[in-house]
Short mmCIF file of C-alpha atoms in Angstrom, two decimals:
data_model
loop_
_atom_site.label_atom_id
_atom_site.label_comp_id
_atom_site.label_asym_id
_atom_site.label_seq_id
_atom_site.Cartn_x
_atom_site.Cartn_y
_atom_site.Cartn_z
CA MET M 15 -28.55 10.79 -22.96
CA PRO M 16 -29.36 11.73 -19.86
CA ASP M 17 -26.42 11.02 -17.24
CA PRO M 18 -26.46 7.53 -16.76
CA LEU M 19 -27.26 5.85 -13.15
CA VAL M 20 -25.27 3.16 -11.99
CA LEU M 21 -24.93 1.45 -8.22
CA ALA M 22 -21.09 0.40 -7.24
CA ILE M 23 -19.77 -1.78 -4.81
CA GLU M 24 -16.24 -0.94 -2.52
CA SER M 25 -14.35 -3.79 -0.65
CA SER M 26 -11.16 -3.65 -1.65
CA CYS M 27 -9.40 -2.54 2.07
CA ASP M 28 -11.09 -1.59 4.79
CA GLU M 29 -14.43 0.37 4.54
CA THR M 30 -17.38 -2.16 2.88
CA ALA M 31 -19.21 0.56 0.84
CA ALA M 32 -22.19 1.06 -1.72
CA ALA M 33 -23.51 4.06 -3.55
CA VAL M 34 -25.77 4.96 -6.66
CA CYS M 35 -24.37 7.70 -8.65
CA GLU M 36 -26.21 9.68 -11.47
CA GLY M 37 -22.90 10.95 -14.10
CA ARG M 38 -21.06 12.00 -10.79
CA ARG M 39 -23.75 13.54 -8.70
CA VAL M 40 -23.73 11.43 -5.54
CA ARG M 41 -27.54 10.15 -5.23
CA SER M 42 -26.23 7.93 -2.11
CA SER M 43 -23.44 7.04 -0.64
CA VAL M 44 -22.92 4.21 2.24
CA VAL M 45 -19.83 3.54 4.04
CA ALA M 46 -19.72 0.55 6.57
CA THR M 47 -16.08 1.46 8.30
CA GLN M 48 -13.92 -0.76 9.81
CA VAL M 49 -11.80 1.48 12.04
CA GLU M 50 -13.61 0.42 15.13
CA ILE M 51 -13.24 -3.29 14.33
CA HIS M 52 -9.66 -3.34 13.91
CA ARG M 53 -8.45 -0.56 15.82
CA PRO M 54 -7.72 -2.51 18.50
CA PHE M 55 -5.39 -4.03 16.56
CA GLY M 56 -2.98 -0.76 15.16
CA GLY M 57 -4.45 -1.89 11.79
CA ILE M 58 -6.42 -3.88 9.08
CA VAL M 59 -6.88 -7.61 10.11
CA PRO M 60 -7.29 -9.85 6.27
CA GLU M 61 -9.86 -12.33 8.05
CA LEU M 62 -11.74 -10.07 9.99
CA ALA M 63 -12.07 -7.66 7.01
CA SER M 64 -13.28 -10.81 5.01
CA ARG M 65 -15.69 -11.41 7.18
CA ALA M 66 -17.13 -7.83 8.03
CA HIS M 67 -17.31 -6.72 4.62
CA LEU M 68 -19.51 -10.50 3.82
CA ALA M 69 -21.52 -9.32 7.23
CA SER M 70 -22.14 -5.68 5.66
CA VAL M 71 -22.54 -5.93 1.94
CA THR M 72 -26.33 -6.68 1.35
CA THR M 73 -26.98 -3.58 4.22
CA VAL M 74 -25.37 -1.01 2.71
CA VAL M 75 -26.30 -2.04 -1.04
CA SER M 76 -30.26 -1.87 0.34
CA ARG M 77 -29.50 1.56 2.03
CA ALA M 78 -27.59 2.51 -1.12
CA LEU M 79 -30.70 1.73 -3.17
CA ALA M 80 -32.80 3.04 -0.19
CA ASP M 81 -31.28 6.38 0.32
CA GLY M 82 -30.94 6.86 -3.46
CA GLY M 83 -34.92 6.42 -3.63
CA VAL M 84 -33.25 3.50 -6.73
CA ALA M 85 -35.22 1.03 -7.56
CA LEU M 86 -32.53 -1.83 -9.73
CA ALA M 87 -35.05 -1.36 -12.60
CA ASP M 88 -33.82 2.32 -12.86
CA LEU M 89 -30.13 1.61 -13.21
CA ASP M 90 -27.98 1.48 -16.27
CA ALA M 91 -25.33 -0.18 -15.28
CA LEU M 92 -23.64 -2.15 -11.76
CA ALA M 93 -19.83 -1.11 -10.98
CA VAL M 94 -17.47 -3.33 -8.81
CA THR M 95 -13.98 -2.09 -7.71
CA ASP M 96 -11.94 -5.36 -8.51
CA GLY M 97 -8.40 -4.22 -7.74
CA PRO M 98 -6.02 -3.59 -5.91
CA GLY M 99 -7.15 -4.81 -2.84
CA LEU M 100 -7.06 -8.10 -0.61
CA VAL M 101 -7.98 -10.83 -2.79
CA GLY M 102 -10.73 -12.19 -0.31
CA ALA M 103 -11.84 -8.90 0.50
CA LEU M 104 -12.16 -7.80 -3.25
CA LEU M 105 -13.95 -11.29 -4.06
CA VAL M 106 -16.76 -9.84 -1.71
CA GLY M 107 -17.51 -7.38 -3.28
CA VAL M 108 -17.39 -9.08 -7.11
CA MET M 109 -19.04 -12.31 -5.54
CA ALA M 110 -22.25 -9.41 -4.90
CA ALA M 111 -21.88 -7.44 -7.69
CA ARG M 112 -21.87 -10.57 -9.93
CA GLY M 113 -24.83 -11.84 -8.62
CA LEU M 114 -26.71 -8.58 -8.79
CA ALA M 115 -25.86 -8.64 -12.93
CA THR M 116 -27.22 -12.08 -13.34
CA ALA M 117 -30.55 -10.96 -11.41
CA THR M 118 -30.99 -7.81 -13.68
CA GLY M 119 -28.94 -8.39 -16.77
CA LEU M 120 -27.35 -5.14 -16.37
CA PRO M 121 -23.59 -4.35 -17.64
CA LEU M 122 -21.20 -4.91 -14.62
CA TYR M 123 -18.12 -2.50 -14.98
CA GLY M 124 -14.71 -3.83 -12.65
CA ILE M 125 -13.35 -0.12 -11.59
CA HIS M 126 -9.57 0.61 -10.75
CA HIS M 127 -9.78 1.48 -7.02
CA MET M 128 -7.45 4.56 -7.88
CA GLU M 129 -9.21 5.36 -10.71
CA GLY M 130 -12.30 5.82 -8.35
CA HIS M 131 -9.79 8.13 -6.16
CA LEU M 132 -9.40 10.38 -9.59
CA PHE M 133 -13.12 10.47 -9.86
CA SER M 134 -13.30 11.30 -5.94
CA VAL M 135 -12.30 15.31 -6.83
CA SER M 136 -15.52 15.47 -9.85
CA LEU M 137 -18.15 14.44 -7.59
CA ALA M 138 -21.21 16.76 -6.86
CA ASP M 139 -23.25 16.87 -4.24
CA ASP M 140 -25.84 19.01 -2.44
CA ARG M 141 -22.97 20.65 -0.57
CA ALA M 142 -20.25 20.90 -3.67
CA ASP M 143 -19.54 20.37 -6.92
CA GLY M 144 -16.24 18.95 -7.80
CA GLY M 145 -16.95 19.89 -11.65
CA PRO M 146 -15.69 17.62 -14.85
CA PHE M 147 -13.59 15.11 -15.16
CA VAL M 148 -10.53 17.44 -17.17
CA PRO M 149 -7.43 16.61 -18.21
CA HIS M 150 -4.89 17.16 -14.98
CA VAL M 151 -1.82 15.70 -12.83
CA ALA M 152 -3.14 13.90 -9.98
CA LEU M 153 -1.72 13.22 -6.46
CA LEU M 154 -2.73 10.27 -4.82
CA VAL M 155 -1.91 9.68 -1.61
CA SER M 156 -3.46 7.06 0.96
CA GLY M 157 -2.36 3.98 2.82
CA GLY M 158 -1.49 1.96 0.39
CA HIS M 159 -0.66 4.39 -2.44
CA THR M 160 1.36 7.48 -3.26
CA GLU M 161 1.34 8.25 -6.41
CA LEU M 162 1.66 10.82 -9.21
CA VAL M 163 -0.66 10.69 -12.55
CA ASP M 164 -1.01 12.49 -15.60
CA VAL M 165 -4.28 12.21 -16.82
CA SER M 166 -5.03 13.00 -20.41
CA GLY M 167 -8.77 12.04 -20.53
CA LEU M 168 -10.88 9.13 -19.11
CA GLY M 169 -8.85 5.87 -19.07
CA ALA M 170 -5.60 7.45 -20.11
CA TYR M 171 -3.48 7.59 -17.38
CA ARG M 172 0.50 7.98 -16.75
CA ILE M 173 1.88 7.11 -13.87
CA LEU M 174 4.37 9.65 -13.80
CA GLY M 175 6.15 8.74 -10.09
CA ALA M 176 5.40 6.08 -7.47
CA THR M 177 6.76 6.12 -3.89
CA ARG M 178 9.81 3.11 -4.10
CA ASP M 179 8.63 2.28 -0.52
CA ASP M 180 6.03 2.86 2.30
CA ALA M 181 3.41 4.95 1.16
CA ALA M 182 2.49 8.69 2.84
CA GLY M 183 -0.42 7.49 4.70
CA GLU M 184 1.44 4.31 5.38
CA ALA M 185 4.13 6.49 7.06
CA PHE M 186 1.18 8.03 9.31
CA ASP M 187 0.47 4.97 10.66
CA LYS M 188 3.58 3.69 11.87
CA VAL M 189 4.74 7.20 13.69
CA ALA M 190 1.63 7.83 15.26
CA LYS M 191 2.19 3.96 16.02
CA LEU M 192 5.85 4.80 17.33
CA LEU M 193 4.41 7.37 19.65
CA GLY M 194 1.83 4.88 20.58
CA LEU M 195 -0.89 7.39 19.02
CA GLY M 196 -3.33 4.83 17.78
CA TYR M 197 -4.96 3.44 14.74
CA PRO M 198 -5.42 5.39 12.17
CA GLY M 199 -2.24 7.97 12.67
CA GLY M 200 -3.27 10.81 9.73
CA PRO M 201 -6.27 12.26 11.88
CA VAL M 202 -4.33 12.43 14.91
CA ILE M 203 -0.90 13.65 14.25
CA ASP M 204 -2.98 16.27 12.48
CA ARG M 205 -4.27 17.57 14.83
CA LEU M 206 -1.28 17.52 16.86
CA ALA M 207 1.09 18.96 14.32
CA ALA M 208 -1.54 22.41 14.04
CA GLU M 209 0.11 23.02 17.23
CA GLY M 210 3.58 22.26 16.68
CA ASP M 211 6.46 24.13 15.24
CA PRO M 212 6.87 22.31 12.48
CA ALA M 213 10.53 23.60 12.46
CA ALA M 214 11.37 21.71 15.72
CA VAL M 215 13.30 18.61 14.21
CA ALA M 216 14.93 18.99 10.76
CA PHE M 217 13.70 15.95 9.92
CA PRO M 218 14.97 14.62 5.81
CA ARG M 219 13.08 15.19 3.09
CA ALA M 220 14.09 12.26 0.56
CA MET M 221 14.44 13.02 -2.97
CA ILE M 222 13.03 16.27 -2.53
CA ASP M 223 15.48 18.04 -5.79
CA ASP M 224 15.32 14.43 -7.89
CA GLY M 225 12.40 13.08 -10.31
CA LEU M 226 9.29 11.97 -9.44
CA ASP M 227 9.25 9.24 -7.29
CA PHE M 228 9.10 9.30 -3.45
CA SER M 229 10.36 7.68 -0.40
CA PHE M 230 9.10 7.70 3.29
CA SER M 231 11.12 4.84 4.84
CA GLY M 232 13.53 7.00 5.77
CA LEU M 233 11.55 9.46 7.26
CA LYS M 234 10.21 6.89 9.28
CA THR M 235 13.36 5.62 10.62
CA ALA M 236 14.31 8.78 11.19
CA VAL M 237 11.92 9.00 13.92
CA ALA M 238 12.50 6.09 15.56
CA VAL M 239 16.15 6.84 15.48
CA HIS M 240 15.24 10.74 17.61
CA VAL M 241 12.21 8.32 19.35
CA ASP M 242 15.52 6.45 20.73
CA ARG M 243 17.82 8.97 21.22
CA HIS M 244 16.02 11.49 22.88
CA GLY M 245 13.14 8.89 24.81
CA PRO M 246 9.42 9.05 23.61
CA PRO M 247 7.86 13.03 24.33
CA ARG M 248 7.61 14.01 27.71
CA THR M 249 5.30 16.96 27.03
CA ARG M 250 2.23 17.33 25.13
CA LYS M 251 4.45 20.71 23.65
CA ALA M 252 7.03 18.32 22.65
CA LEU M 253 5.14 15.59 20.84
CA ALA M 254 3.09 18.52 19.18
CA ASP M 255 6.79 19.77 17.74
CA LEU M 256 7.98 15.87 16.76
CA CYS M 257 4.17 15.36 14.85
CA ALA M 258 4.21 18.60 13.10
CA SER M 259 8.15 18.29 12.26
CA PHE M 260 7.16 15.25 10.88
CA GLN M 261 4.24 16.12 9.04
CA ALA M 262 5.75 18.88 7.76
CA ALA M 263 8.83 16.88 5.97
CA VAL M 264 5.71 14.84 4.51
CA VAL M 265 3.81 17.79 2.81
CA ASP M 266 7.02 19.36 1.69
CA VAL M 267 7.83 16.38 -0.29
CA LEU M 268 4.33 15.56 -2.02
CA VAL M 269 4.17 19.72 -2.89
CA ALA M 270 7.70 19.77 -4.71
CA LYS M 271 6.97 16.60 -6.00
CA ALA M 272 3.25 17.44 -7.41
CA LEU M 273 4.62 21.08 -8.82
CA ARG M 274 7.76 19.37 -10.08
CA ALA M 275 4.70 17.28 -12.34
CA LEU M 276 3.03 20.01 -13.37
CA ALA M 277 6.14 21.72 -14.75
CA THR M 278 7.29 18.46 -16.59
CA THR M 279 3.93 17.75 -18.00
CA GLY M 280 2.80 21.41 -18.79
CA ARG M 281 -1.33 20.75 -17.39
CA GLY M 282 -2.13 22.99 -15.92
CA ARG M 283 -4.59 21.48 -13.18
CA LEU M 284 -3.94 19.69 -10.04
CA HIS M 285 -6.07 17.56 -8.72
CA VAL M 286 -5.21 15.68 -4.95
CA ALA M 287 -7.49 12.64 -3.57
CA GLY M 288 -7.20 9.73 -1.15
CA GLY M 289 -7.32 9.25 2.79
CA VAL M 290 -3.86 11.89 3.13
CA ALA M 291 -5.93 14.34 1.05
CA ALA M 292 -8.00 15.08 4.32
CA ASN M 293 -4.83 16.06 6.31
CA GLY M 294 -5.30 19.91 6.81
CA GLY M 295 -1.38 20.48 6.57
CA LEU M 296 -1.54 19.41 3.48
CA ARG M 297 -4.43 21.18 1.95
CA THR M 298 -2.95 24.78 3.46
CA ALA M 299 0.44 23.78 1.92
CA LEU M 300 -1.44 22.93 -1.49
CA ALA M 301 -3.62 26.09 -1.60
CA ALA M 302 -1.01 28.70 -1.24
CA ALA M 303 1.54 26.97 -3.66
CA ALA M 304 -1.50 27.45 -6.25
CA ARG M 305 -2.07 31.07 -4.99
CA ARG M 306 1.88 31.38 -5.48
CA HIS M 307 2.01 29.59 -8.79
CA GLY M 308 -1.35 30.46 -9.94
CA PHE M 309 -2.81 27.03 -11.42
CA PRO M 310 -6.08 25.31 -10.22
CA LEU M 311 -6.21 23.14 -7.32
CA ALA M 312 -9.39 20.95 -6.93
CA CYS M 313 -8.90 18.41 -3.43
CA ALA M 314 -11.36 15.59 -3.27
CA GLU M 315 -14.06 17.25 -0.61
CA ARG M 316 -12.78 15.65 2.62
CA ARG M 317 -15.96 13.04 3.12
CA TYR M 318 -14.79 11.53 -0.24
CA CYS M 319 -11.05 10.74 0.64
CA GLY M 320 -11.56 8.07 2.26
CA ASP M 321 -12.56 4.82 0.21
CA ASN M 322 -16.41 4.89 -0.91
CA ALA M 323 -18.83 3.91 -3.71
CA ALA M 324 -19.61 6.72 -5.07
CA MET M 325 -15.91 7.67 -6.94
CA ILE M 326 -16.86 4.00 -8.34
CA ALA M 327 -19.96 4.19 -9.69
CA ALA M 328 -18.87 7.85 -10.88
CA ALA M 329 -16.04 6.27 -12.86
CA ALA M 330 -17.92 3.77 -14.39
CA ALA M 331 -20.83 6.29 -15.51
CA ALA M 332 -18.15 8.06 -17.49
CA ARG M 333 -16.96 4.60 -19.17
CA VAL M 334 -20.95 4.13 -20.09
CA ALA M 335 -21.43 7.42 -20.89
CA ALA M 336 -18.12 7.07 -23.54
CA GLY M 337 -19.80 4.04 -24.76
CA VAL M 338 -17.01 1.36 -23.45
CA PRO M 339 -18.22 -1.65 -22.83
CA PRO M 340 -17.68 -3.71 -19.55
CA SER M 341 -15.06 -5.55 -18.25
CA LEU M 342 -13.84 -7.21 -14.79
CA HIS M 343 -10.96 -8.99 -14.27
CA VAL M 344 -9.91 -8.90 -10.45
CA THR M 345 -6.19 -7.76 -10.01
CA PRO M 346 -5.25 -7.51 -6.60
CA ASN M 347 -1.69 -6.07 -7.41
CA GLU M 348 -2.54 -4.14 -10.96
CA GLY M 349 -1.41 -0.77 -11.86
CA LEU M 350 -3.83 2.46 -12.56
CA ASP M 351 -1.84 2.40 -16.11
CA SER M 352 -2.47 -1.23 -17.04
CA PRO M 353 -3.08 -1.77 -20.88
CA SER M 354 -6.12 -3.84 -20.23
CA ARG M 355 -8.07 -0.70 -18.17
CA ALA M 356 -6.70 1.69 -21.08
CA VAL M 357 -9.91 3.66 -22.83
CA VAL M 358 -9.01 3.41 -27.00
CA PRO M 359 -10.39 6.60 -28.08
CA MET F 8 26.27 -14.99 7.26
CA GLN F 9 26.99 -11.84 9.06
CA ARG F 10 28.25 -8.81 7.67
CA ARG F 11 28.39 -4.82 9.73
CA GLY F 12 28.55 -1.41 9.11
CA LEU F 13 26.76 -1.86 5.31
CA ASP F 14 25.81 1.27 3.97
CA GLU F 15 22.40 1.59 1.78
CA ASP F 16 24.39 0.72 -1.42
CA ALA F 17 26.58 -2.08 0.08
CA LEU F 18 23.23 -3.52 1.75
CA ALA F 19 21.22 -3.23 -1.69
CA ALA F 20 24.39 -4.97 -3.17
CA LEU F 21 24.34 -7.86 -0.66
CA ALA F 22 20.25 -8.12 -1.86
CA GLN F 23 20.77 -8.32 -5.31
CA THR F 24 23.77 -10.79 -4.60
CA LEU F 25 21.27 -12.98 -3.29
CA GLY F 26 18.17 -12.08 -5.74
CA ALA F 27 21.16 -13.54 -8.20
CA VAL F 28 21.48 -17.12 -6.67
CA LEU F 29 17.35 -17.38 -6.07
CA GLU F 30 15.85 -19.92 -8.43
CA GLY F 31 12.11 -19.44 -7.00
CA GLY F 32 10.04 -21.74 -4.42
CA GLU F 33 11.99 -20.74 -1.82
CA VAL F 34 11.16 -18.06 1.69
CA LEU F 35 12.82 -15.54 2.75
CA PHE F 36 12.26 -14.12 6.23
CA LEU F 37 13.13 -10.38 6.56
CA GLU F 38 13.02 -9.48 10.13
CA GLY F 39 14.50 -6.30 12.40
CA PRO F 40 12.87 -3.45 13.65
CA LEU F 41 10.68 -0.55 11.92
CA GLY F 42 13.29 1.39 9.99
CA ALA F 43 15.90 -1.61 9.58
CA GLY F 44 15.75 -1.43 5.60
CA LYS F 45 13.15 -4.75 4.90
CA THR F 46 11.70 -3.10 2.28
CA THR F 47 14.49 -1.65 1.02
CA PHE F 48 16.37 -5.22 0.89
CA VAL F 49 13.43 -7.00 -0.92
CA ARG F 50 13.44 -4.30 -3.18
CA ALA F 51 16.65 -4.66 -4.33
CA LEU F 52 16.32 -8.24 -4.61
CA GLY F 53 13.95 -8.07 -6.79
CA ALA F 54 16.07 -5.81 -9.11
CA ALA F 55 18.11 -9.49 -9.51
CA LEU F 56 15.44 -11.85 -10.11
CA GLY F 57 14.79 -10.56 -13.32
CA LEU F 58 11.23 -8.74 -12.61
CA ASP F 59 9.10 -7.18 -15.51
CA ALA F 60 8.44 -3.87 -13.33
CA PRO F 61 10.94 -4.18 -11.05
CA GLY F 62 10.33 -0.51 -9.78
CA ARG F 63 6.85 -1.29 -8.62
CA VAL F 64 7.99 -3.38 -5.45
CA CYS F 65 7.71 -1.51 -2.30
CA SER F 66 6.33 -2.04 0.66
CA PRO F 67 2.98 -3.64 1.10
CA THR F 68 2.03 -2.95 4.58
CA PHE F 69 -0.89 -1.74 3.64
CA THR F 70 -1.89 -4.73 1.15
CA VAL F 71 -0.64 -7.63 3.20
CA CYS F 72 0.54 -9.13 -0.45
CA MET F 73 1.93 -8.17 -3.39
CA VAL F 74 2.76 -10.29 -6.27
CA HIS F 75 5.57 -9.34 -8.97
CA GLU F 76 5.49 -11.17 -12.37
CA GLY F 77 8.93 -11.89 -14.00
CA ARG F 78 11.68 -14.30 -14.93
CA VAL F 79 11.57 -15.07 -11.22
CA PRO F 80 8.44 -14.10 -9.63
CA LEU F 81 8.83 -12.55 -6.47
CA MET F 82 5.31 -12.41 -3.76
CA HIS F 83 5.89 -10.15 -1.23
CA VAL F 84 4.25 -10.20 2.05
CA ASP F 85 4.17 -7.74 5.17
CA LEU F 86 2.55 -9.28 7.98
CA TYR F 87 2.83 -6.49 10.21
CA ARG F 88 -1.09 -5.87 10.44
CA LEU F 89 -1.30 -9.52 11.70
CA GLY F 90 1.07 -8.75 14.03
CA GLU F 91 -1.26 -7.34 16.66
CA ALA F 92 -4.42 -9.77 15.23
CA GLY F 93 -4.22 -10.74 19.01
CA PRO F 94 -4.17 -13.71 20.80
CA MET F 95 -1.65 -16.60 18.56
CA GLY F 96 -5.07 -17.95 17.19
CA ALA F 97 -6.61 -15.02 15.44
CA ALA F 98 -3.26 -14.23 13.81
CA SER F 99 -3.06 -18.06 12.66
CA ALA F 100 -6.56 -17.79 11.36
CA ALA F 101 -5.61 -14.74 9.52
CA PHE F 102 -2.87 -15.62 8.15
CA GLU F 103 -4.57 -18.86 6.84
CA ALA F 104 -7.02 -16.48 5.09
CA LEU F 105 -4.40 -14.93 3.03
CA ASP F 106 -4.43 -17.94 1.17
CA LEU F 107 -0.91 -17.35 0.05
CA GLU F 108 -1.18 -20.71 -2.28
CA ALA F 109 -3.54 -19.39 -4.10
CA VAL F 110 -2.04 -16.24 -4.75
CA ALA F 111 1.00 -17.86 -5.98
CA GLU F 112 -0.61 -20.26 -8.23
CA THR F 113 -1.82 -17.20 -10.00
CA LEU F 114 1.80 -16.95 -11.28
CA SER F 115 3.47 -17.96 -14.44
CA ARG F 116 5.83 -20.26 -12.04
CA PRO F 117 7.12 -20.46 -7.90
CA PRO F 118 7.95 -16.92 -6.65
CA VAL F 119 10.32 -16.13 -4.13
CA VAL F 120 8.23 -15.16 -1.48
CA ALA F 121 9.41 -12.66 0.51
CA VAL F 122 8.29 -11.89 3.94
CA GLU F 123 8.36 -8.81 5.98
CA TRP F 124 7.13 -9.13 9.75
CA PRO F 125 7.27 -13.47 10.02
CA GLU F 126 6.33 -13.96 13.36
CA TYR F 127 2.75 -15.01 12.27
CA PHE F 128 3.81 -16.73 9.15
CA ASP F 129 2.44 -19.87 10.31
CA ASP F 130 4.00 -22.72 9.51
CA PRO F 131 6.80 -23.31 11.77
CA LEU F 132 8.39 -26.00 9.71
CA ALA F 133 8.91 -23.83 6.33
CA ASP F 134 12.49 -24.39 4.97
CA ARG F 135 13.48 -20.89 4.66
CA LEU F 136 16.37 -18.11 4.65
CA GLU F 137 16.46 -15.76 8.03
CA VAL F 138 17.76 -12.70 7.24
CA ARG F 139 18.01 -10.35 10.05
CA LEU F 140 18.75 -6.71 9.89
CA ALA F 141 19.46 -4.69 12.75
CA TYR F 142 20.53 -0.42 13.40
CA GLU F 143 24.25 -0.03 13.60
CA GLY F 144 23.74 3.89 14.24
CA PRO F 145 21.76 6.05 11.95
CA ASP F 146 23.56 5.18 8.33
CA ARG F 147 24.42 1.85 8.89
CA ARG F 148 23.30 -1.74 8.79
CA ARG F 149 24.17 -5.28 10.25
CA ILE F 150 22.78 -8.12 8.68
CA GLU F 151 22.40 -11.77 9.42
CA ALA F 152 21.07 -14.64 7.50
CA ARG F 153 20.97 -17.91 8.69
CA ALA F 154 19.24 -21.81 6.70
CA VAL F 155 16.41 -23.21 8.05
CA GLY F 156 16.57 -26.83 5.76
CA PRO F 157 18.77 -28.27 2.89
CA VAL F 158 16.99 -25.43 0.04
CA ALA F 159 17.97 -22.85 2.30
CA ALA F 160 20.83 -23.91 3.18
CA ALA F 161 22.06 -24.17 0.04
CA ARG F 162 20.97 -20.57 -1.23
CA LEU F 163 23.04 -19.38 1.98
CA ALA F 164 26.48 -21.38 0.71
CA ALA F 165 25.78 -19.40 -2.86
CA TRP F 166 25.17 -16.47 -1.70
CA ARG F 167 27.83 -16.25 0.98
CA ALA F 168 30.29 -17.43 -2.17
CA ARG F 169 28.95 -14.87 -4.47
CA ALA F 170 28.95 -11.85 -1.51
CA ALA F 171 31.84 -9.63 -1.20
CA PRO F 172 34.26 -10.79 1.98
CA PRO F 173 33.30 -9.08 4.82
CA SER F 174 34.11 -5.62 5.62
CA GLY F 175 33.89 -5.58 9.59
CA SER F 176 33.98 -7.96 11.67
CA ASP F 177 33.54 -11.64 11.61
CA GLY F 178 35.73 -12.97 8.57
CA ALA F 179 36.05 -16.50 9.30
CA PRO F 180 34.05 -18.96 6.85
CA GLY F 181 31.45 -20.19 8.05
CA SER F 182 31.34 -18.02 11.29
CA GLY F 183 27.64 -17.18 12.24
CA ASP F 184 26.10 -19.74 9.66
CA ALA F 185 23.85 -22.15 10.93
CA VAL F 186 21.57 -24.78 9.23
CA HIS F 187 19.02 -26.31 11.58
CA GLY F 188 16.05 -28.14 10.93
CA SER F 189 15.06 -30.97 9.19
CA SER F 190 12.54 -30.11 7.03
CA SER F 191 11.41 -32.06 3.79
CA GLY F 192 13.06 -29.56 1.52
CA THR F 193 9.78 -28.47 0.15
CA SER F 194 10.19 -25.00 0.05
CA SER F 195 7.55 -23.46 -2.12
CA ILE F 196 4.58 -21.47 -0.84
CA CYS F 197 3.14 -23.51 -3.39
CA GLN F 198 3.17 -26.77 -1.64
CA ARG F 199 3.47 -25.99 1.65
CA SER F 200 1.12 -28.44 3.67
CA LYS F 201 -2.61 -26.96 4.13
CA THR F 202 -2.21 -28.85 7.04
CA ALA F 203 0.91 -27.05 8.33
CA GLY F 204 0.34 -25.63 12.09
CA GLY F 205 -3.58 -26.11 11.75
#
């Protein structure tokens, strides 16, 4: 059987996206980013987000079909992110997808946003091929999530550890705000960190020797206390040192926990996905750890680290190919390991 | 109520004591600067509510609103990202669009509504327990609580009765407590008037 051709819509948070995948091969991927809309506010504004999704969804779907050279009649299935996320934002994508499903009679798959991120590592296009979806440990790091997942197969996910307070991406955004660096915080801190001394300030590595859960709230507090005590950095060098020291603290913890997850599960393979997976400091440190310990490492391509619909389409295509029946239930706050989403072999 | 010189464990214990007296339908405001311990407080409080998965309570900054089922469900809201929505009108519209009432109705019974960065909680008349956290050095926090409305006042009294005696200053019974407002006593987000603030 040829790889299923799937059109997917993603609107769970900041981006309105649509894509067509043939299996895990990306035929098209369109993302209407809202970063410019939200930048003046230092973060997403839910009401603006829903309105912006609504304004963009038809356009991105049409463009995804056109870019992929695909007509609705060619498709095998439709997919949409049905959680977690802001209810209003999710519903814009779900309503659009339901409309298309009614009009075409195609099956509609609701996909968990984080399952999409798991598949972002496996996407293939003209520039790269992430390789097949095989058992692995996944480090999922983004603005809203930081978790380690034991992936034994399609729909067989066990959460090994997660953040107890702030997500890693949230720590980047909030520290950037503390330092007056704007939104989003990750890229600008990553750039500055590259010129700074990561040993300049000894920030805490919370729980680094303890289990697989994360805590980044204390680190954020430590940066706030440092700025309060010493004043905001007055030179570019001081700012770069502070960014490098903060980023090193985040990266050290992420790498240590990922290694521990590999050791406790006995899985020989690490995948990394989510917006923070685009961070240069994290990618370099993980690559060094993979060389040192001799395990295969696969990071999502940077263009697929942020939210996109190609990863949703690929996850749905895998379910179609495996003969999993379609289901859709909008759940704003349900974990990746929810039994209702499991694939029973 | 006021307590000083709390370390993380003492703060968590105080939050659990509060969780044990909540019945659902109450609104809590968590105030204080970045890193003051608002999320830590809510996480500890959740442990005492009998949540199905207390370990899943974490910062809702990115997702704005998280719900947790349990004996007493928890709706954990963070309006940080609304806080810079510009003029008050825009923030107010953004709050309205969150439609917290509709989210609360998806739960098995009225939740405790814990709100971080409550400046943009657009219901000035809400019966609420205001918990203010402040730094007293890197590892110490001060907490102040005041009730606005009769339900919150009853919970505050029960909380104070159960909480360990203050170890720092402010030992006089009742000192630092304040009861304000004359709202109707409807404290559930489910019952919150649609017209409030609008």
